[in-house]
mmCIF file of C-alpha atoms in Angstrom:
data_model
loop_
_atom_site.group_PDB
_atom_site.id
_atom_site.type_symbol
_atom_site.label_atom_id
_atom_site.label_comp_id
_atom_site.label_asym_id
_atom_site.label_seq_id
_atom_site.Cartn_x
_atom_site.Cartn_y
_atom_site.Cartn_z
ATOM 1 C CA UNK A 127 18.254 -98.161 -132.175
ATOM 2 C CA UNK A 128 15.385 -95.706 -131.820
ATOM 3 C CA UNK A 129 14.950 -93.573 -128.714
ATOM 4 C CA UNK A 130 13.236 -90.411 -127.566
ATOM 5 C CA UNK A 131 15.631 -87.895 -126.006
ATOM 6 C CA UNK A 132 15.769 -84.253 -125.007
ATOM 7 C CA UNK A 133 18.969 -82.325 -125.713
ATOM 8 C CA UNK A 134 17.861 -79.313 -123.694
ATOM 9 C CA UNK A 135 15.200 -78.693 -121.077
ATOM 10 C CA UNK A 136 11.952 -77.090 -122.126
ATOM 11 C CA UNK A 137 8.473 -77.883 -123.360
ATOM 12 C CA UNK A 138 7.339 -81.098 -125.037
ATOM 13 C CA UNK A 139 8.782 -79.835 -128.312
ATOM 14 C CA UNK A 140 12.351 -80.537 -127.076
ATOM 15 C CA UNK A 141 11.700 -84.298 -127.255
ATOM 16 C CA UNK A 142 13.214 -85.936 -130.341
ATOM 17 C CA UNK A 143 12.514 -89.386 -131.756
ATOM 18 C CA UNK A 144 15.892 -90.303 -133.210
ATOM 19 C CA UNK A 145 18.527 -92.907 -133.978
ATOM 20 C CA UNK A 146 21.109 -93.508 -131.259
ATOM 21 C CA UNK A 147 23.831 -96.082 -130.722
ATOM 22 C CA UNK A 148 22.727 -99.268 -129.026
ATOM 23 C CA UNK A 149 24.154 -99.133 -125.484
ATOM 24 C CA UNK A 150 26.599 -101.713 -124.133
ATOM 25 C CA UNK A 151 26.293 -102.941 -120.526
ATOM 26 C CA UNK A 152 29.232 -102.357 -118.217
ATOM 27 C CA UNK A 153 30.186 -104.298 -115.115
ATOM 28 C CA UNK A 154 27.140 -104.961 -112.951
ATOM 29 C CA UNK A 155 24.782 -103.788 -115.682
ATOM 30 C CA UNK A 156 22.152 -105.398 -117.883
ATOM 31 C CA UNK A 157 20.864 -104.438 -121.302
ATOM 32 C CA UNK A 158 17.098 -104.779 -121.522
ATOM 33 C CA UNK A 159 15.089 -104.969 -124.725
ATOM 34 C CA UNK A 160 12.231 -102.674 -123.753
ATOM 35 C CA UNK A 161 8.664 -103.977 -123.825
ATOM 36 C CA UNK A 162 7.156 -100.941 -122.125
ATOM 37 C CA UNK A 163 8.011 -97.787 -120.226
ATOM 38 C CA UNK A 164 5.494 -95.930 -118.101
ATOM 39 C CA UNK A 165 4.853 -92.215 -118.396
ATOM 40 C CA UNK A 166 5.101 -90.404 -115.056
ATOM 41 C CA UNK A 167 4.602 -86.760 -114.182
ATOM 42 C CA UNK A 168 8.212 -86.618 -113.008
ATOM 43 C CA UNK A 169 9.337 -87.397 -116.563
ATOM 44 C CA UNK A 170 7.714 -84.146 -117.654
ATOM 45 C CA UNK A 171 9.187 -82.318 -114.666
ATOM 46 C CA UNK A 172 12.692 -83.476 -115.552
ATOM 47 C CA UNK A 173 12.233 -82.574 -119.222
ATOM 48 C CA UNK A 174 11.042 -79.092 -118.242
ATOM 49 C CA UNK A 175 13.900 -78.607 -115.779
ATOM 50 C CA UNK A 176 11.590 -78.305 -112.774
ATOM 51 C CA UNK A 177 12.970 -81.293 -110.869
ATOM 52 C CA UNK A 178 16.499 -80.929 -109.472
ATOM 53 C CA UNK A 179 17.723 -84.294 -110.758
ATOM 54 C CA UNK A 180 21.195 -84.117 -112.341
ATOM 55 C CA UNK A 181 20.727 -85.724 -115.755
ATOM 56 C CA UNK A 182 23.326 -85.660 -118.521
ATOM 57 C CA UNK A 183 22.008 -84.265 -121.809
ATOM 58 C CA UNK A 184 20.853 -85.633 -124.152
ATOM 59 C CA UNK A 185 18.654 -87.676 -121.820
ATOM 60 C CA UNK A 186 16.235 -90.553 -122.426
ATOM 61 C CA UNK A 187 13.208 -90.345 -120.064
ATOM 62 C CA UNK A 188 11.186 -93.237 -118.691
ATOM 63 C CA UNK A 189 12.441 -94.600 -115.380
ATOM 64 C CA UNK A 190 9.734 -97.296 -115.025
ATOM 65 C CA UNK A 191 10.504 -100.095 -117.455
ATOM 66 C CA UNK A 192 9.654 -103.661 -118.401
ATOM 67 C CA UNK A 193 11.343 -105.890 -120.922
ATOM 68 C CA UNK A 194 13.574 -108.852 -121.611
ATOM 69 C CA UNK A 195 17.218 -109.252 -120.616
ATOM 70 C CA UNK A 196 19.239 -108.918 -123.824
ATOM 71 C CA UNK A 197 22.869 -108.833 -122.626
ATOM 72 C CA UNK A 198 24.770 -109.085 -119.340
ATOM 73 C CA UNK A 199 27.750 -107.087 -118.164
ATOM 74 C CA UNK A 200 30.633 -108.568 -116.206
ATOM 75 C CA UNK A 201 29.837 -109.800 -112.728
ATOM 76 C CA UNK A 202 26.065 -110.010 -113.126
ATOM 77 C CA UNK A 203 24.510 -113.004 -111.398
ATOM 78 C CA UNK A 204 20.941 -114.133 -110.901
ATOM 79 C CA UNK A 205 19.780 -112.982 -114.331
ATOM 80 C CA UNK A 206 19.905 -114.700 -117.709
ATOM 81 C CA UNK A 207 19.430 -113.540 -121.262
ATOM 82 C CA UNK A 208 15.737 -113.917 -122.047
ATOM 83 C CA UNK A 209 14.485 -113.235 -118.510
ATOM 84 C CA UNK A 210 11.404 -110.996 -118.307
ATOM 85 C CA UNK A 211 12.109 -108.168 -115.859
ATOM 86 C CA UNK A 212 10.792 -104.879 -114.533
ATOM 87 C CA UNK A 213 12.600 -102.091 -112.763
ATOM 88 C CA UNK A 214 12.555 -98.620 -111.269
ATOM 89 C CA UNK A 215 15.695 -97.178 -112.837
ATOM 90 C CA UNK A 216 17.889 -94.474 -111.289
ATOM 91 C CA UNK A 217 16.238 -91.261 -112.422
ATOM 92 C CA UNK A 218 19.495 -89.538 -113.334
ATOM 93 C CA UNK A 219 20.344 -92.264 -115.873
ATOM 94 C CA UNK A 220 18.886 -92.832 -119.330
ATOM 95 C CA UNK A 221 15.466 -94.460 -119.132
ATOM 96 C CA UNK A 222 13.259 -96.789 -121.082
ATOM 97 C CA UNK A 223 11.845 -94.516 -123.802
ATOM 98 C CA UNK A 224 13.928 -96.479 -126.285
ATOM 99 C CA UNK A 225 14.242 -99.890 -127.872
ATOM 100 C CA UNK A 226 16.981 -100.848 -125.392
ATOM 101 C CA UNK A 227 18.050 -99.540 -121.997
ATOM 102 C CA UNK A 228 20.987 -100.188 -119.688
ATOM 103 C CA UNK A 229 19.975 -100.905 -116.093
ATOM 104 C CA UNK A 230 21.929 -101.678 -112.941
ATOM 105 C CA UNK A 231 21.334 -105.370 -112.262
ATOM 106 C CA UNK A 232 20.202 -104.556 -108.723
ATOM 107 C CA UNK A 233 17.377 -102.383 -110.101
ATOM 108 C CA UNK A 234 15.673 -105.302 -111.854
ATOM 109 C CA UNK A 235 13.340 -108.013 -110.553
ATOM 110 C CA UNK A 236 11.413 -110.789 -112.313
ATOM 111 C CA UNK A 237 8.305 -109.422 -114.017
ATOM 112 C CA UNK A 238 4.773 -110.509 -113.097
ATOM 113 C CA UNK A 239 3.692 -113.550 -115.068
ATOM 114 C CA UNK A 240 -0.061 -112.895 -114.983
ATOM 115 C CA UNK A 241 -0.192 -109.634 -116.959
ATOM 116 C CA UNK A 242 1.229 -108.545 -120.331
ATOM 117 C CA UNK A 243 4.909 -107.627 -120.054
ATOM 118 C CA UNK A 244 4.467 -104.077 -121.444
ATOM 119 C CA UNK A 245 1.773 -103.360 -118.830
ATOM 120 C CA UNK A 246 4.125 -104.406 -116.029
ATOM 121 C CA UNK A 247 6.036 -101.155 -116.589
ATOM 122 C CA UNK A 248 3.098 -99.455 -114.885
ATOM 123 C CA UNK A 249 3.930 -101.006 -111.521
ATOM 124 C CA UNK A 250 7.338 -100.039 -110.082
ATOM 125 C CA UNK A 251 7.529 -96.412 -108.949
ATOM 126 C CA UNK A 252 3.832 -95.831 -108.265
ATOM 127 C CA UNK A 253 3.379 -98.989 -106.188
ATOM 128 C CA UNK A 254 6.626 -98.296 -104.333
ATOM 129 C CA UNK A 255 5.418 -94.751 -103.632
ATOM 130 C CA UNK A 256 2.195 -96.097 -102.138
ATOM 131 C CA UNK A 257 4.049 -98.620 -99.986
ATOM 132 C CA UNK A 258 6.592 -96.120 -98.707
ATOM 133 C CA UNK A 259 3.915 -93.547 -97.879
ATOM 134 C CA UNK A 260 1.824 -96.046 -95.937
ATOM 135 C CA UNK A 261 4.332 -98.244 -94.180
ATOM 136 C CA UNK A 262 7.792 -96.661 -94.270
ATOM 137 C CA UNK A 263 6.839 -93.049 -93.545
ATOM 138 C CA UNK A 264 3.333 -93.643 -92.177
ATOM 139 C CA UNK A 265 4.279 -96.730 -90.124
ATOM 140 C CA UNK A 266 0.722 -98.037 -90.444
ATOM 141 C CA UNK A 267 -0.224 -101.309 -88.783
ATOM 142 C CA UNK A 268 -3.245 -103.592 -88.738
ATOM 143 C CA UNK A 269 -6.198 -102.162 -86.829
ATOM 144 C CA UNK A 270 -5.263 -98.537 -87.459
ATOM 145 C CA UNK A 271 -7.139 -95.957 -89.530
ATOM 146 C CA UNK A 272 -5.861 -94.008 -92.523
ATOM 147 C CA UNK A 273 -7.342 -91.174 -94.565
ATOM 148 C CA UNK A 274 -6.078 -91.316 -98.152
ATOM 149 C CA UNK A 275 -6.711 -88.013 -99.894
ATOM 150 C CA UNK A 276 -6.611 -88.471 -103.661
ATOM 151 C CA UNK A 277 -7.404 -92.179 -103.626
ATOM 152 C CA UNK A 278 -8.786 -92.151 -107.162
ATOM 153 C CA UNK A 279 -5.390 -91.619 -108.771
ATOM 154 C CA UNK A 280 -2.907 -94.284 -109.802
ATOM 155 C CA UNK A 281 -0.885 -94.177 -106.575
ATOM 156 C CA UNK A 282 -4.095 -93.827 -104.572
ATOM 157 C CA UNK A 283 -5.618 -97.073 -105.779
ATOM 158 C CA UNK A 284 -2.427 -98.947 -104.949
ATOM 159 C CA UNK A 285 -2.390 -97.295 -101.529
ATOM 160 C CA UNK A 286 -5.989 -98.298 -100.813
ATOM 161 C CA UNK A 287 -5.365 -101.896 -101.858
ATOM 162 C CA UNK A 288 -2.134 -102.233 -99.882
ATOM 163 C CA UNK A 289 -3.567 -100.642 -96.747
ATOM 164 C CA UNK A 290 -6.738 -102.733 -96.828
ATOM 165 C CA UNK A 291 -4.728 -105.902 -97.341
ATOM 166 C CA UNK A 292 -2.670 -105.009 -94.260
ATOM 167 C CA UNK A 293 -5.792 -104.796 -92.100
ATOM 168 C CA UNK A 294 -5.968 -101.007 -92.015
ATOM 169 C CA UNK A 295 -9.364 -99.253 -92.003
ATOM 170 C CA UNK A 296 -9.275 -97.080 -95.117
ATOM 171 C CA UNK A 297 -11.152 -93.792 -95.401
ATOM 172 C CA UNK A 298 -10.659 -92.401 -98.904
ATOM 173 C CA UNK A 299 -11.528 -89.292 -100.857
ATOM 174 C CA UNK A 300 -12.481 -89.753 -104.502
ATOM 175 C CA UNK A 301 -14.663 -88.225 -107.172
ATOM 176 C CA UNK A 302 -17.816 -90.021 -108.349
ATOM 177 C CA UNK A 303 -15.891 -91.103 -111.455
ATOM 178 C CA UNK A 304 -13.426 -93.181 -109.418
ATOM 179 C CA UNK A 305 -15.378 -93.998 -106.253
ATOM 180 C CA UNK A 306 -16.458 -97.479 -107.376
ATOM 181 C CA UNK A 307 -12.872 -98.437 -108.204
ATOM 182 C CA UNK A 308 -11.681 -97.112 -104.845
ATOM 183 C CA UNK A 309 -14.303 -99.168 -103.006
ATOM 184 C CA UNK A 310 -13.361 -102.220 -105.046
ATOM 185 C CA UNK A 311 -9.733 -101.706 -104.030
ATOM 186 C CA UNK A 312 -10.735 -101.999 -100.372
ATOM 187 C CA UNK A 313 -11.806 -98.621 -98.998
ATOM 188 C CA UNK A 314 -14.404 -98.967 -96.235
ATOM 189 C CA UNK A 315 -15.459 -95.315 -96.412
ATOM 190 C CA UNK A 316 -15.377 -93.169 -99.557
ATOM 191 C CA UNK A 317 -15.940 -89.417 -99.347
ATOM 192 C CA UNK A 318 -16.945 -87.500 -102.467
ATOM 193 C CA UNK A 319 -14.614 -84.532 -102.160
ATOM 194 C CA UNK A 320 -16.406 -82.724 -105.000
ATOM 195 C CA UNK A 321 -19.613 -82.276 -102.987
ATOM 196 C CA UNK A 322 -18.661 -82.961 -99.372
ATOM 197 C CA UNK A 323 -16.573 -81.191 -96.760
ATOM 198 C CA UNK A 324 -13.919 -83.822 -96.088
ATOM 199 C CA UNK A 325 -13.042 -82.402 -92.688
ATOM 200 C CA UNK A 326 -16.622 -82.779 -91.498
ATOM 201 C CA UNK A 327 -17.132 -86.188 -93.094
ATOM 202 C CA UNK A 328 -14.343 -87.981 -91.205
ATOM 203 C CA UNK A 329 -16.240 -89.239 -88.182
ATOM 204 C CA UNK A 330 -13.339 -90.664 -86.159
ATOM 205 C CA UNK A 331 -9.711 -89.554 -85.929
ATOM 206 C CA UNK A 332 -7.218 -91.358 -88.142
ATOM 207 C CA UNK A 333 -3.746 -92.541 -87.251
ATOM 208 C CA UNK A 334 -2.267 -91.383 -90.545
ATOM 209 C CA UNK A 335 -3.296 -88.873 -93.211
ATOM 210 C CA UNK A 336 -1.792 -89.662 -96.621
ATOM 211 C CA UNK A 337 -2.119 -86.891 -99.200
ATOM 212 C CA UNK A 338 -1.637 -87.912 -102.828
ATOM 213 C CA UNK A 339 -3.358 -85.046 -104.623
ATOM 214 C CA UNK A 340 -2.792 -81.352 -105.328
ATOM 215 C CA UNK A 341 -4.374 -79.381 -102.513
ATOM 216 C CA UNK A 342 -4.392 -75.787 -101.346
ATOM 217 C CA UNK A 343 -2.005 -75.270 -98.398
ATOM 218 C CA UNK A 344 -4.754 -73.955 -96.130
ATOM 219 C CA UNK A 345 -6.974 -76.965 -96.919
ATOM 220 C CA UNK A 346 -4.092 -79.333 -96.234
ATOM 221 C CA UNK A 347 -3.354 -77.655 -92.909
ATOM 222 C CA UNK A 348 -7.032 -77.897 -91.933
ATOM 223 C CA UNK A 349 -7.107 -81.654 -92.644
ATOM 224 C CA UNK A 350 -4.453 -82.236 -89.994
ATOM 225 C CA UNK A 351 -7.251 -81.840 -87.443
ATOM 226 C CA UNK A 352 -8.565 -85.322 -88.344
ATOM 227 C CA UNK A 353 -5.289 -86.939 -87.258
ATOM 228 C CA UNK A 354 -5.138 -88.237 -83.696
ATOM 229 C CA UNK A 355 -2.602 -86.868 -81.230
ATOM 230 C CA UNK A 356 0.745 -88.479 -81.978
ATOM 231 C CA UNK A 357 -0.308 -89.438 -85.510
ATOM 232 C CA UNK A 358 1.376 -88.778 -88.833
ATOM 233 C CA UNK A 359 0.817 -86.754 -91.997
ATOM 234 C CA UNK A 360 2.488 -88.071 -95.149
ATOM 235 C CA UNK A 361 2.390 -86.418 -98.562
ATOM 236 C CA UNK A 362 3.758 -86.974 -102.054
ATOM 237 C CA UNK A 363 3.316 -83.317 -103.073
ATOM 238 C CA UNK A 364 6.991 -82.427 -103.131
ATOM 239 C CA UNK A 365 6.478 -78.782 -104.118
ATOM 240 C CA UNK A 366 4.504 -77.965 -100.967
ATOM 241 C CA UNK A 367 5.456 -78.335 -97.321
ATOM 242 C CA UNK A 368 3.701 -81.144 -95.461
ATOM 243 C CA UNK A 369 1.963 -79.734 -92.367
ATOM 244 C CA UNK A 370 2.003 -81.313 -88.929
ATOM 245 C CA UNK A 371 0.917 -80.196 -85.477
ATOM 246 C CA UNK A 372 3.811 -79.964 -83.056
ATOM 247 C CA UNK A 373 1.571 -79.177 -80.095
ATOM 248 C CA UNK A 374 -0.296 -82.468 -80.542
ATOM 249 C CA UNK A 375 2.731 -84.505 -81.563
ATOM 250 C CA UNK A 376 1.521 -84.948 -85.157
ATOM 251 C CA UNK A 377 4.601 -85.402 -87.326
ATOM 252 C CA UNK A 378 4.964 -84.694 -91.050
ATOM 253 C CA UNK A 379 6.875 -86.435 -93.849
ATOM 254 C CA UNK A 380 7.180 -85.887 -97.594
ATOM 255 C CA UNK A 381 7.702 -88.952 -99.771
ATOM 256 C CA UNK A 382 10.218 -89.069 -102.594
ATOM 257 C CA UNK A 383 10.151 -92.616 -103.841
ATOM 258 C CA UNK A 384 13.300 -94.716 -103.471
ATOM 259 C CA UNK A 385 14.227 -97.956 -105.258
ATOM 260 C CA UNK A 386 13.721 -101.073 -103.160
ATOM 261 C CA UNK A 387 14.358 -104.377 -104.901
ATOM 262 C CA UNK A 388 12.989 -106.576 -102.121
ATOM 263 C CA UNK A 389 9.812 -104.522 -101.842
ATOM 264 C CA UNK A 390 9.319 -104.479 -105.607
ATOM 265 C CA UNK A 391 9.678 -108.262 -105.659
ATOM 266 C CA UNK A 392 6.965 -108.475 -103.005
ATOM 267 C CA UNK A 393 4.693 -106.184 -105.022
ATOM 268 C CA UNK A 394 5.151 -108.402 -108.079
ATOM 269 C CA UNK A 395 4.073 -111.378 -105.964
ATOM 270 C CA UNK A 396 0.926 -109.498 -104.957
ATOM 271 C CA UNK A 397 0.133 -108.866 -108.612
ATOM 272 C CA UNK A 398 0.548 -112.537 -109.471
ATOM 273 C CA UNK A 399 -1.575 -113.596 -106.493
ATOM 274 C CA UNK A 400 -4.385 -111.271 -107.581
ATOM 275 C CA UNK A 401 -4.092 -109.048 -104.494
ATOM 276 C CA UNK A 402 -2.871 -106.065 -106.512
ATOM 277 C CA UNK A 403 -4.200 -104.888 -109.861
ATOM 278 C CA UNK A 404 -2.045 -103.117 -112.435
ATOM 279 C CA UNK A 405 -4.361 -100.763 -114.288
ATOM 280 C CA UNK A 406 -3.134 -99.443 -117.634
ATOM 281 C CA UNK A 407 -5.554 -97.042 -119.294
ATOM 282 C CA UNK A 408 -3.709 -96.610 -122.574
ATOM 283 C CA UNK A 409 -0.772 -97.906 -124.602
ATOM 284 C CA UNK A 410 0.956 -95.643 -127.128
ATOM 285 C CA UNK A 411 3.880 -96.158 -129.520
ATOM 286 C CA UNK A 412 7.235 -94.590 -128.734
ATOM 287 C CA UNK A 413 6.828 -92.216 -131.664
ATOM 288 C CA UNK A 414 3.922 -90.569 -129.831
ATOM 289 C CA UNK A 415 5.788 -89.818 -126.592
ATOM 290 C CA UNK A 416 6.283 -86.110 -127.451
ATOM 291 C CA UNK A 417 2.539 -85.809 -128.075
ATOM 292 C CA UNK A 418 1.869 -87.586 -124.785
ATOM 293 C CA UNK A 419 4.006 -85.020 -122.941
ATOM 294 C CA UNK A 420 2.046 -82.246 -124.649
ATOM 295 C CA UNK A 421 -1.221 -83.873 -123.625
ATOM 296 C CA UNK A 422 0.003 -84.198 -120.036
ATOM 297 C CA UNK A 423 0.721 -80.471 -119.965
ATOM 298 C CA UNK A 424 -2.999 -79.842 -120.443
ATOM 299 C CA UNK A 425 -3.911 -82.099 -117.507
ATOM 300 C CA UNK A 426 -5.983 -84.435 -119.671
ATOM 301 C CA UNK A 427 -4.156 -87.704 -118.983
ATOM 302 C CA UNK A 428 -5.970 -90.125 -116.701
ATOM 303 C CA UNK A 429 -4.529 -93.302 -115.256
ATOM 304 C CA UNK A 430 -1.306 -94.984 -116.263
ATOM 305 C CA UNK A 431 -0.083 -94.769 -119.847
ATOM 306 C CA UNK A 432 2.504 -97.238 -121.125
ATOM 307 C CA UNK A 433 4.792 -96.401 -124.032
ATOM 308 C CA UNK A 434 5.869 -99.234 -126.328
ATOM 309 C CA UNK A 435 8.671 -99.302 -128.914
ATOM 310 C CA UNK A 436 7.413 -99.788 -132.468
#
């Protein structure tokens, strides 16, 4: 089969499109014929050696995947050959930048039926990140207020939609380019962070501040002032400490997304009910994955890009 792998860490040039043996599922595993794999920034971080995730080289990137069950290992129940599935694969294992991938059966759930199967690869890790930031770490509940900084990004739009659906009052920061989409997702207040002082624009304290965007440490620390006493600050920026305010009882948490089969199943249901929108901005063939990594290094990629085998 064809796959993209890196045999050493480094720049995009270490990625090779090559022939590899078709994998065989072991006990508790499933072989999936890949329909799509989503590109994530962490894929580039792992390839470059920046993320401390213990992968075995050569490694196939692409931990968000969609496809069709092709073969079952011993002891696998609840899945059949031909089932359409999606999954957030263990990041240390080979991913979906290939024609076939081996996945633990417990990592897979039925795919949405209302969107193209390749596009469904754009859902798992980003939607799970949004959920965990809001409700697992943020412990948000109906009637509360949240400030989502960086709402115009992929995770941000999911976060806005999920929070609004839960009855949370959403205050969001976004650029003019994404503000309409953020409002459409359910934000009640949208602050243009390119022209407005966010700290001064938040009129009432929020229960939770969720940061999803790169931000200077001093700016992040200043934003904590908008959080009520006893509130929470949650961030997905793993390379920077998340500030709190011990004197006011404001706690801090950094999100590193974890697989959750039950939650992913629920998110799929929200897609099929129309409550959650999977936005894919571009689809590229597997042969172009090295070029996509190079493009990402320049910061020019917007939205979610799905990679499809030829």
